[in-house]
XYZ file of C-alpha atoms in Angstrom:
759
model
C 90.224 64.794 107.776
C 91.755 63.246 111.146
C 90.433 63.121 113.708
C 91.274 65.354 117.069
C 94.775 63.808 118.911
C 93.361 62.321 122.539
C 89.507 62.016 121.084
C 89.903 58.741 120.466
C 90.039 58.123 124.456
C 86.106 60.148 125.042
C 83.831 57.842 125.464
C 83.355 54.557 123.330
C 83.445 53.594 119.674
C 80.224 54.433 117.103
C 77.505 51.400 116.952
C 77.265 50.510 113.410
C 73.424 52.025 113.730
C 74.791 55.647 114.580
C 74.954 57.736 111.594
C 78.389 58.702 110.282
C 77.785 62.112 109.577
C 74.933 64.713 110.694
C 74.533 68.434 108.956
C 78.381 69.574 108.423
C 79.690 67.275 111.809
C 81.484 64.429 111.440
C 81.027 62.040 114.375
C 83.925 60.472 115.819
C 82.636 58.544 119.332
C 79.549 57.697 121.157
C 79.545 60.251 124.588
C 76.460 58.871 125.719
C 72.559 58.641 125.500
C 69.025 59.223 127.417
C 65.448 59.714 127.187
C 66.150 62.999 124.542
C 68.695 60.851 121.923
C 72.304 60.578 121.685
C 75.372 62.846 122.709
C 78.218 62.092 119.459
C 81.601 63.492 120.049
C 81.593 65.373 116.556
C 84.163 67.473 114.298
C 83.366 70.411 112.524
C 84.450 71.098 108.920
C 87.125 73.303 110.644
C 88.062 70.479 113.092
C 86.515 71.924 116.405
C 85.723 68.897 118.719
C 82.140 69.854 119.375
C 79.271 67.372 121.198
C 76.138 67.051 118.630
C 73.006 65.750 120.634
C 71.134 63.571 117.924
C 66.943 63.748 118.631
C 65.245 60.427 118.706
C 63.291 60.067 115.739
C 60.154 59.386 117.654
C 60.786 62.921 118.463
C 61.587 64.804 116.652
C 58.907 64.429 114.284
C 56.091 66.088 116.780
C 55.556 69.509 115.288
C 55.193 70.821 118.659
C 58.765 69.350 119.923
C 59.923 70.888 116.803
C 58.160 74.066 116.786
C 59.335 74.582 120.818
C 62.876 72.680 119.782
C 63.272 75.554 117.652
C 62.550 78.353 120.499
C 64.971 76.942 122.995
C 67.197 75.877 121.063
C 67.700 79.877 120.460
C 66.991 81.060 123.792
C 69.847 78.543 124.501
C 72.509 80.367 121.857
C 71.712 83.783 123.743
C 73.523 81.853 126.825
C 76.988 83.039 127.126
C 79.907 80.282 127.058
C 80.708 81.535 131.068
C 80.896 77.857 132.843
C 78.340 76.699 130.946
C 78.663 73.837 127.026
C 77.845 77.291 124.579
C 75.143 76.395 122.023
C 76.728 76.829 118.929
C 74.194 74.948 116.110
C 71.200 73.699 115.951
C 68.641 71.832 113.179
C 65.343 71.804 114.613
C 63.860 70.522 111.442
C 66.849 68.279 110.010
C 65.958 64.586 109.679
C 67.342 64.178 112.179
C 67.133 66.639 114.870
C 69.970 68.001 116.307
C 72.130 70.429 118.871
C 75.784 72.006 118.628
C 77.408 72.417 121.363
C 81.527 73.013 122.971
C 82.447 69.507 123.621
C 83.560 69.897 127.235
C 86.506 67.268 127.731
C 85.837 65.887 131.820
C 83.956 63.660 133.737
C 80.281 63.847 134.643
C 79.946 64.876 138.241
C 78.124 61.812 138.400
C 80.719 59.815 137.263
C 83.079 61.854 139.615
C 81.354 61.056 142.277
C 81.251 57.095 141.855
C 85.182 56.778 140.577
C 86.808 58.804 143.777
C 84.075 59.512 145.916
C 83.006 62.908 147.758
C 84.855 66.034 146.179
C 87.205 67.583 148.632
C 85.871 70.748 150.285
C 88.084 73.620 147.968
C 86.699 71.841 145.056
C 83.263 71.512 146.646
C 82.995 74.799 146.916
C 84.614 75.407 143.003
C 82.029 73.779 141.685
C 79.506 75.040 143.781
C 80.838 79.192 142.950
C 80.858 77.340 139.074
C 77.716 76.175 138.721
C 75.375 78.958 140.505
C 77.825 81.430 137.768
C 76.167 79.275 134.886
C 72.441 80.107 136.391
C 73.201 83.707 136.630
C 74.559 83.383 133.261
C 71.627 80.709 131.908
C 68.616 83.152 133.456
C 70.107 86.147 132.498
C 69.065 84.592 128.880
C 65.823 84.142 130.367
C 66.702 80.312 130.085
C 65.733 78.215 132.521
C 67.827 74.848 132.501
C 64.832 72.858 133.822
C 67.010 69.897 134.764
C 70.095 70.050 136.406
C 71.864 67.259 138.144
C 74.883 65.775 138.063
C 74.986 64.368 135.091
C 74.469 67.632 133.357
C 77.740 68.695 135.503
C 80.641 68.459 133.367
C 84.111 68.757 135.476
C 86.479 70.073 133.303
C 90.412 71.146 133.127
C 88.701 74.942 133.727
C 86.641 74.162 136.439
C 82.810 73.090 136.213
C 80.477 74.015 133.632
C 76.896 72.660 132.985
C 75.564 71.162 129.909
C 71.966 70.908 128.411
C 70.226 74.040 129.797
C 66.407 74.828 128.789
C 66.620 71.959 126.527
C 63.952 70.448 128.789
C 61.290 72.800 127.866
C 61.642 71.411 124.020
C 60.409 67.585 125.889
C 57.082 69.037 127.535
C 55.556 69.230 124.566
C 56.275 66.313 123.382
C 53.777 63.687 123.323
C 55.538 60.377 122.551
C 57.420 61.669 126.372
C 55.022 63.669 127.891
C 53.845 59.770 129.171
C 57.006 58.884 130.635
C 57.778 61.157 133.736
C 61.434 59.261 134.107
C 61.866 61.687 130.739
C 60.522 64.480 131.739
C 62.623 65.697 134.136
C 64.709 64.120 137.620
C 62.678 63.194 139.986
C 65.510 62.742 142.774
C 65.988 67.330 142.406
C 62.990 68.797 141.767
C 61.946 71.203 143.209
C 58.512 70.984 145.193
C 56.576 73.196 142.567
C 57.563 70.922 139.830
C 56.537 68.109 141.457
C 53.021 69.685 141.533
C 53.112 70.684 138.366
C 53.005 74.595 138.887
C 54.448 76.685 135.919
C 58.065 76.457 136.801
C 60.710 79.255 137.104
C 64.567 79.921 137.348
C 63.839 79.414 141.225
C 63.685 75.432 140.541
C 67.383 75.889 139.164
C 68.178 77.134 142.228
C 66.302 74.389 144.071
C 67.895 71.796 142.312
C 71.338 73.546 142.808
C 70.914 72.504 146.939
C 70.253 68.790 145.724
C 73.240 68.713 143.280
C 75.703 70.539 145.848
C 74.132 67.545 148.196
C 75.421 64.697 145.521
C 78.817 65.934 145.316
C 79.460 66.851 149.636
C 78.143 63.323 150.686
C 77.679 60.716 147.149
C 73.781 61.034 148.186
C 70.487 61.906 146.894
C 69.406 65.040 148.370
C 65.811 63.129 149.587
C 67.350 59.474 149.668
C 67.208 56.485 147.478
C 63.350 55.910 147.380
C 61.148 54.215 145.374
C 59.895 56.707 143.004
C 55.980 56.857 144.242
C 57.835 57.948 147.931
C 59.516 60.842 146.452
C 57.086 63.237 145.823
C 55.811 63.134 149.387
C 59.789 63.913 150.782
C 59.693 66.738 148.603
C 57.073 68.062 149.901
C 57.195 67.112 153.028
C 60.737 66.889 154.261
C 64.057 68.264 154.348
C 67.163 66.974 152.367
C 69.767 65.335 154.756
C 72.779 67.961 155.229
C 74.350 67.052 158.017
C 77.376 65.776 155.554
C 77.804 69.255 153.871
C 80.655 71.817 155.435
C 80.111 75.293 156.026
C 79.645 77.911 155.372
C 77.647 75.506 152.445
C 75.199 74.309 154.323
C 73.392 77.115 155.472
C 73.770 78.839 151.887
C 71.860 74.933 150.441
C 68.987 75.556 153.428
C 67.908 78.605 151.850
C 68.694 77.055 148.493
C 66.343 74.502 148.921
C 63.175 76.629 150.948
C 59.984 74.839 149.916
C 58.586 78.300 149.247
C 60.440 79.855 146.170
C 59.396 83.031 146.887
C 62.241 81.998 149.846
C 65.263 81.338 147.148
C 67.656 83.326 146.413
C 68.316 84.489 142.952
C 70.682 82.555 140.976
C 72.763 86.081 141.126
C 72.310 86.531 144.941
C 73.274 82.906 145.679
C 76.802 83.482 143.647
C 76.992 86.551 145.692
C 75.985 84.282 149.189
C 78.464 81.553 148.091
C 81.741 84.173 147.311
C 80.645 86.479 150.416
C 80.060 83.517 153.012
C 77.139 84.727 154.720
C 75.367 82.434 156.997
C 71.545 82.740 155.893
C 69.985 79.629 158.664
C 66.832 81.205 158.721
C 65.540 82.574 154.652
C 63.586 85.514 156.055
C 65.433 86.734 158.634
C 69.237 85.791 157.327
C 71.518 88.785 155.811
C 70.773 87.467 152.214
C 67.386 88.788 152.164
C 68.870 92.334 154.415
C 70.719 91.822 151.561
C 68.251 91.763 148.749
C 65.560 94.508 149.909
C 68.561 96.852 150.486
C 69.072 96.782 146.977
C 65.307 96.890 145.468
C 65.780 93.348 144.370
C 62.770 90.610 145.004
C 64.013 87.305 146.906
C 62.890 85.250 144.002
C 61.502 85.695 140.452
C 57.379 85.004 139.994
C 58.356 84.454 136.584
C 60.851 81.945 134.200
C 61.464 85.387 131.580
C 61.887 87.526 134.858
C 65.919 89.190 133.929
C 66.394 90.998 137.299
C 66.350 87.436 139.051
C 68.910 86.271 136.434
C 70.872 90.200 137.520
C 69.926 91.880 134.547
C 73.715 94.145 133.801
C 73.596 97.378 132.902
C 75.330 97.915 129.417
C 78.571 98.321 131.305
C 78.651 95.583 132.663
C 77.284 94.040 129.750
C 80.518 94.499 127.812
C 82.682 93.640 130.462
C 81.544 90.330 129.893
C 81.902 90.631 125.874
C 85.257 92.071 126.570
C 87.832 88.295 125.321
C 85.267 86.810 125.528
C 86.683 83.521 123.425
C 88.926 83.737 126.490
C 86.157 83.660 129.333
C 84.338 81.262 127.672
C 86.808 78.224 128.239
C 88.573 80.168 131.160
C 85.556 81.891 133.287
C 85.120 79.270 135.521
C 88.056 80.391 136.839
C 87.032 84.383 137.338
C 84.198 84.210 139.479
C 85.320 85.869 142.134
C 86.229 89.253 139.675
C 82.823 88.775 138.025
C 81.243 88.552 141.059
C 82.529 92.064 141.594
C 80.997 93.140 138.665
C 77.447 91.347 139.860
C 76.840 93.149 142.613
C 77.492 96.149 141.595
C 75.540 96.029 138.180
C 72.737 94.886 140.451
C 73.236 97.917 142.376
C 72.673 100.134 139.304
C 69.689 97.753 137.801
C 67.810 98.071 141.267
C 68.197 101.998 141.396
C 66.766 101.916 137.513
C 63.750 99.310 138.374
C 62.604 99.942 141.707
C 62.534 103.818 142.007
C 59.180 104.100 144.342
C 56.577 105.449 141.616
C 57.764 103.678 138.645
C 55.294 101.456 137.592
C 55.662 101.235 133.477
C 57.772 98.324 132.550
C 60.945 98.752 131.418
C 61.454 97.573 127.611
C 62.808 94.456 129.198
C 61.048 93.605 131.835
C 59.192 91.032 130.233
C 57.228 89.988 133.172
C 55.945 93.033 134.537
C 54.742 93.992 131.262
C 52.600 90.434 131.058
C 50.775 91.656 134.842
C 50.218 95.114 133.237
C 48.254 93.399 130.130
C 46.326 90.213 132.169
C 45.181 93.594 134.897
C 43.995 95.422 132.227
C 42.131 92.395 130.779
C 40.408 91.067 133.162
C 39.058 94.559 133.768
C 37.613 95.415 129.914
C 34.361 95.456 129.212
C 34.775 94.797 125.602
C 35.582 90.501 126.054
C 37.413 91.073 121.863
C 39.900 93.442 123.509
C 39.911 91.455 127.082
C 41.058 88.237 124.860
C 43.502 89.986 122.969
C 45.251 91.472 125.928
C 45.194 88.429 127.579
C 46.478 86.312 124.728
C 49.865 88.672 124.855
C 50.117 88.843 128.457
C 50.434 85.462 128.483
C 52.626 85.363 125.337
C 55.109 88.002 126.504
C 55.510 85.863 129.575
C 54.018 83.357 131.285
C 52.825 85.004 134.642
C 50.146 83.960 136.864
C 48.302 87.064 136.473
C 48.489 85.798 132.559
C 46.854 82.299 132.579
C 44.095 83.555 135.301
C 43.683 86.592 132.623
C 43.425 84.051 129.839
C 41.156 81.609 131.887
C 38.965 84.689 133.378
C 38.503 85.612 129.345
C 38.808 82.849 127.115
C 35.999 80.355 128.908
C 34.137 80.939 124.746
C 38.194 78.400 124.662
C 37.727 75.617 126.526
C 35.474 72.985 125.935
C 37.278 70.402 124.783
C 35.324 66.771 124.094
C 32.417 65.747 124.559
C 32.019 61.933 126.280
C 29.333 59.837 125.509
C 28.014 56.142 125.127
C 26.669 55.551 128.184
C 22.649 54.739 128.484
C 21.862 57.142 131.707
C 23.147 59.439 134.087
C 26.889 59.822 134.931
C 27.587 59.805 138.288
C 31.257 59.302 138.239
C 34.676 60.549 136.602
C 38.696 59.510 137.409
C 41.190 60.035 134.884
C 44.641 57.072 135.561
C 47.832 58.795 137.395
C 49.807 58.537 133.499
C 46.575 61.106 131.562
C 46.457 58.580 128.932
C 42.706 56.520 130.616
C 39.451 58.212 131.899
C 37.156 56.030 133.607
C 33.165 57.282 133.849
C 30.991 55.297 135.903
C 26.594 55.441 135.140
C 23.084 54.974 136.420
C 22.957 52.422 133.760
C 24.804 50.053 136.197
C 28.197 49.793 133.958
C 31.545 51.544 134.054
C 33.376 52.892 130.731
C 37.491 53.490 130.336
C 38.368 55.956 127.293
C 41.652 56.439 125.910
C 42.792 60.089 125.903
C 45.228 59.826 123.457
C 43.757 62.937 121.515
C 41.855 64.940 124.211
C 39.558 66.498 121.892
C 37.878 62.642 120.421
C 38.293 60.752 123.271
C 37.667 56.347 122.289
C 36.326 53.860 124.092
C 37.870 51.213 125.404
C 36.088 49.375 127.559
C 32.612 48.227 129.386
C 32.466 47.166 133.018
C 29.591 45.121 133.827
C 28.435 43.273 136.806
C 27.135 45.753 139.510
C 23.545 45.368 139.362
C 22.525 48.633 140.522
C 23.712 52.224 139.463
C 27.492 52.355 139.791
C 28.667 55.311 141.713
C 32.334 56.343 141.782
C 35.215 55.036 139.963
C 39.047 55.690 141.289
C 41.970 54.489 139.903
C 44.380 52.940 142.286
C 47.680 54.928 142.719
C 49.925 52.659 139.743
C 46.761 52.781 137.495
C 46.662 48.867 137.653
C 43.511 48.670 139.397
C 40.236 50.739 139.216
C 37.708 50.599 142.066
C 34.310 50.907 141.285
C 30.733 51.753 144.015
C 27.737 50.966 143.346
C 23.982 51.072 144.799
C 24.502 47.581 144.702
C 26.018 47.815 148.226
C 29.635 47.166 146.998
C 32.400 47.673 145.804
C 34.479 45.994 142.966
C 38.001 45.936 142.157
C 39.277 45.182 138.625
C 42.280 44.686 136.652
C 43.476 47.766 134.585
C 46.731 46.842 133.312
C 45.685 46.714 129.907
C 42.589 49.080 129.968
C 40.787 47.162 126.347
C 40.209 43.712 128.884
C 39.813 44.662 132.255
C 39.252 41.716 133.934
C 36.931 41.521 137.806
C 39.577 40.948 141.123
C 37.419 40.538 143.635
C 33.922 41.765 145.137
C 33.613 43.798 148.257
C 30.344 42.818 150.577
C 29.649 44.529 153.816
C 27.860 47.675 153.707
C 24.500 47.597 154.108
C 23.110 50.146 151.875
C 24.568 51.728 148.683
C 28.288 52.181 148.222
C 28.561 56.229 147.161
C 32.242 56.957 147.370
C 35.838 55.128 147.029
C 39.806 55.883 147.779
C 42.934 54.125 147.304
C 45.521 55.361 150.319
C 48.478 56.679 148.129
C 50.229 53.135 148.752
C 47.928 51.595 147.219
C 47.536 49.558 149.989
C 44.035 50.152 151.798
C 41.127 51.022 150.334
C 38.194 53.120 151.653
C 34.457 53.275 150.780
C 31.500 55.502 152.039
C 28.355 54.441 151.918
C 24.887 55.590 153.144
C 24.624 52.466 156.181
C 26.272 55.445 157.497
C 29.832 53.693 157.743
C 33.350 53.898 155.971
C 34.854 50.883 155.777
C 38.662 50.682 155.245
C 40.271 47.069 153.027
C 43.796 45.500 153.121
C 44.532 45.141 149.345
C 47.795 43.181 150.277
C 45.495 40.604 147.791
C 44.019 42.473 145.441
C 41.409 39.205 145.162
C 41.353 38.494 148.347
C 40.614 41.761 149.957
C 40.346 41.703 153.718
C 37.984 44.216 155.689
C 40.639 45.814 158.661
C 37.367 48.062 159.964
C 34.464 49.882 159.917
C 34.251 53.694 160.841
C 30.984 54.818 162.813
C 29.745 57.797 163.918
C 27.885 59.376 160.910
C 24.179 60.401 161.548
C 23.502 60.109 157.842
C 24.831 58.794 154.799
C 28.348 58.294 153.891
C 29.050 60.072 150.908
C 32.212 61.151 150.158
C 36.463 59.458 151.576
C 39.104 61.269 150.759
C 42.901 60.309 151.787
C 45.030 62.944 152.831
C 48.838 62.927 150.995
C 50.665 61.147 153.605
C 48.161 58.369 154.296
C 47.371 59.443 157.779
C 44.743 61.321 157.872
C 40.568 60.073 156.067
C 38.278 62.677 155.555
C 34.417 61.317 155.174
C 31.967 63.983 153.884
C 27.911 63.142 154.923
C 24.805 63.908 154.273
C 24.760 64.754 158.398
C 26.170 68.009 157.387
C 29.169 67.387 159.630
C 32.801 66.284 157.641
C 34.863 64.102 159.746
C 38.381 63.666 159.976
C 40.331 60.240 160.713
C 43.611 59.141 161.884
C 44.186 55.791 159.968
C 47.733 55.507 160.952
C 46.869 52.232 162.839
C 44.127 51.508 159.746
C 42.999 48.348 162.034
C 42.151 51.122 164.730
C 41.422 53.973 163.575
C 40.288 57.285 165.668
C 38.359 59.971 164.779
C 39.960 63.333 165.049
C 37.899 66.303 164.448
C 34.074 66.876 163.308
C 33.655 69.844 160.682
C 31.012 72.594 161.810
C 29.301 74.922 159.565
C 28.013 73.319 157.300
C 23.916 73.831 156.947
C 23.251 71.032 154.394
C 24.798 67.238 152.872
C 28.535 68.048 153.098
C 28.693 65.539 150.181
C 32.050 66.708 148.739
C 35.453 65.828 150.398
C 38.846 66.536 148.879
C 42.214 67.233 150.643
C 45.480 69.367 148.273
C 48.323 68.053 147.013
C 50.176 69.114 149.998
C 47.727 68.206 152.586
C 47.771 71.413 154.785
C 43.921 72.294 152.957
C 40.688 70.842 152.951
C 38.076 71.349 150.435
C 34.427 70.462 151.510
C 31.126 71.519 149.213
C 26.865 70.636 150.764
C 24.187 71.317 149.422
C 24.037 74.771 151.547
C 25.126 75.965 147.853
C 28.980 76.339 149.455
C 32.492 75.170 149.153
C 34.889 75.515 152.478
C 38.173 75.233 152.537
C 39.861 74.289 155.711
C 43.402 74.453 157.577
C 44.370 70.833 158.617
C 48.408 70.922 159.228
C 47.313 69.286 162.125
C 44.642 67.897 161.657
C 43.638 67.471 165.541
C 42.844 71.234 165.280
C 41.389 72.024 161.996
C 40.070 75.484 161.651
C 38.224 77.482 158.416
C 40.091 79.161 156.287
C 37.263 80.463 153.916
C 34.049 80.207 152.823
C 33.496 79.603 148.498
C 30.284 81.540 147.812
C 28.767 82.417 144.013
C 26.822 78.528 144.002
C 23.347 78.837 143.196
C 22.230 75.476 144.382
C 23.784 72.476 145.358
C 27.795 72.004 145.354
C 27.605 68.058 144.329
C 31.319 67.392 143.309
C 35.409 69.241 144.129
C 38.944 69.310 143.236
C 42.110 70.142 143.898
C 44.667 70.899 141.140
C 47.828 68.566 140.809
C 49.605 72.334 141.778
C 47.022 72.834 144.799
C 46.700 76.798 143.313
C 43.415 75.771 142.117
C 39.746 74.689 142.882
C 37.527 73.760 140.993
C 33.447 72.700 142.128
C 31.031 72.375 140.222
C 27.278 72.659 140.603
C 23.761 72.062 140.470
C 23.425 75.202 138.828
C 25.168 73.484 135.811
C 28.544 75.551 135.890
C 32.088 74.365 136.670
C 34.056 77.259 138.680
C 37.454 76.931 138.548
C 38.615 78.997 141.988
C 42.045 80.199 142.778
C 43.160 78.997 145.829
C 47.172 79.308 146.190
C 46.165 81.648 149.275
C 43.465 80.036 150.692
C 42.594 82.901 153.292
C 41.695 85.268 149.994
C 39.792 82.551 147.437
C 38.563 84.233 143.829
C 36.698 83.060 141.467
C 38.545 82.276 138.020
C 36.622 80.639 135.295
C 32.797 79.821 135.230
C 31.670 77.976 132.594
C 27.698 76.626 131.649
C 28.121 72.878 131.506
C 27.151 72.694 128.134
C 24.368 70.141 128.350
C 22.751 72.313 131.116
C 21.209 70.027 133.313
C 22.473 69.498 136.524
C 25.977 69.001 136.337
C 27.629 66.637 139.179
C 31.550 65.770 139.092
C 34.473 67.053 138.279
C 38.141 65.966 138.179
C 41.293 67.242 136.721
C 43.840 65.588 134.839
C 46.840 64.921 136.576
C 49.404 67.508 133.892
C 46.695 70.174 135.499
C 45.656 71.142 132.416
C 42.178 69.189 131.604
C 38.763 68.913 133.713
C 36.267 66.058 133.114
C 32.763 66.231 134.343
C 29.821 64.587 134.550
C 25.967 65.206 134.310
C 22.799 64.500 134.484
C 22.109 64.247 131.444
C 24.007 60.578 129.525
C 27.405 62.092 128.501
C 30.971 63.816 130.442
C 32.760 66.491 128.797
C 35.924 67.459 128.702
C 37.768 71.022 129.591
C 41.088 72.942 128.384
C 41.670 74.736 130.896
C 45.779 75.276 129.465
C 46.887 78.599 128.839
C 48.675 77.360 126.427
C 46.499 75.655 124.514
C 43.756 78.344 125.375
C 47.134 81.112 123.318
C 47.104 78.965 120.378
C 43.766 78.320 119.784
C 42.894 82.252 120.641
C 45.533 83.359 117.996
C 43.956 80.675 115.189
C 41.279 83.672 114.926
C 42.781 87.630 113.863
C 40.622 89.447 115.829
C 42.352 87.605 119.008
C 45.171 89.208 118.317
C 46.701 92.582 120.096
C 47.015 95.704 117.171
C 49.951 97.763 117.414
C 48.227 100.939 118.309
C 46.426 99.138 121.592
C 50.072 97.415 122.730
C 51.439 101.020 122.823
C 48.350 102.530 124.832
C 48.916 99.617 127.247
C 52.910 99.736 126.855
C 54.587 102.090 126.348
C 57.990 101.520 126.916
C 58.159 98.013 125.857
C 58.088 97.210 121.719
C 55.408 95.581 120.169
C 55.803 92.135 119.684
C 53.259 90.255 117.971
C 52.215 87.514 120.492
C 50.933 84.939 117.237
């Protein structure tokens, strides 16, 4: 079969190493490549031009990837072809695995902007509406794009088209790629909750839409072309540059890029905003939110499968979309204004149906509401087995925050993951490397150890760090993961090169403290080290030269041991914990001239642990008074007490925030590790409480970078890893038939939702 006319100008010629055929598709040209695989221009047996994405072999061999790829491509095939490249075919089990979509001629938005500069206003507006249309349709199918960026927008003759929707989720399961953040999305367009590791919702696509608009209008990335290390801070704390965006698009982008996902419009509401051209400068007081409340639509969905978030159309409107589908798929991006009217009418009708006062029974397609209802029954159930069945079903219906809490609450028996053994005396420190591949432990046996976490269920020893002459009390990795700091009762701290964790080498010994060193912490930029000592001081060290660290300053004022140090995420504030009962906050903007700015009072015994939330707005402290406390430190000069966490029955030693900031872990000498929901720091509540398997004075706790694993230490010679990933817990629960909800139980709790086997 001859290649179709014009195909020879697309992409580049095939390489000698490229396949010539995949499945039934003839490969003609190479269109591009990325972390997931190579995209080819292909031809179907009927002569239709298609895009064929061939998955990299090392990715495709991962069984979990294949399973998730199968599910996600099935979801993606439900997406209609309005302003998208429709998914036509896929073979998740093939060798190689591949995905086939419409071939969309035209450059990517990235190529267009680089080639001819920012888009003119009229074209910019049309592209904005086209992408919003695509997102509305994608979300309506229960799919989240997860990686919307300029290179995933094609400027076709019929308007902008969005490609690669929903497929990024399959990569989340892939062990090969999960260690490479650059391949798990595009950081420049990530929403704050993605940076924090929070379970994503469709609101992340709306945020990314705003970033894409900034790029299309200015040629600039939304938060600047800066180093990857600084980008998360800007996304979490700074506003994007909007000075070159025309009105009213600028005001719509402001709302779309709200830091709080609940303040963003849904894709369908975004679509209507673009057509109506209101001016929503302030999210909570604008016409947008007046309109959504009048419709009865929540401003932003809480869950990725919330169909109302994507303007769940009535049957009549759905038939209108289906009319003459072939023509609309090709030219639907030119009909968006007419579709907008139908969408608004459909939203009104849907809102009346779903949000009538007193109608609290989930509808047949309202899976997030059904998930929340099952989760509520799970945490109230007296029968533990029934509670677990309900929680698993809730999570598998939709991964709502309520289902996560319920599964952790009732699935505690599934959380023990692995034992860390090898030290010959009690463990006194623990830390994950930034990439999550390595764990460091400190011990009274005068050593620190490194552990390979390639298999979390079977951690393997990598190296033992020797040289300290007394207890090793603490360990901390540098932000780039290349350096490890250790502290010891021998009055020193040490720096180690752990670039190769199998062959660590000593870089430097930091001397100067007059008594035991209890804590170490790197600043976020890795240039400064803080140490805490029994000599009642903390010290700052210049790490410009890792082999010759220099003392910068000594922080004095505590009247007893300084037990812990922690930098705020922006590096401007240092928190210290002390046996004098009063944690302190220091301004370390000038590391040579730190200043005491606040003393936190309220603890009645030693305040031995401190931890900042990822956004830097909350500080957690723990004490021998059997409590943990949360403090508002948004203005560190005027900290305010938010809440006191009770339930501990003995000294509280360890504290850590999850990477998304929604959970807090504490560990106590009562031998329990506790997990608290602190999404609302004014009203924290206990989610998970588990007895340490060795029942011997649990000491310290740390979250993995992904937030799915906890590491704890004890006064025994071992540590423990805990699985707190709801997806893992659900999978493990499903392995036991008794944990699978029955159809009768389902019908008892969900009258309107058809039974779906959760396992």
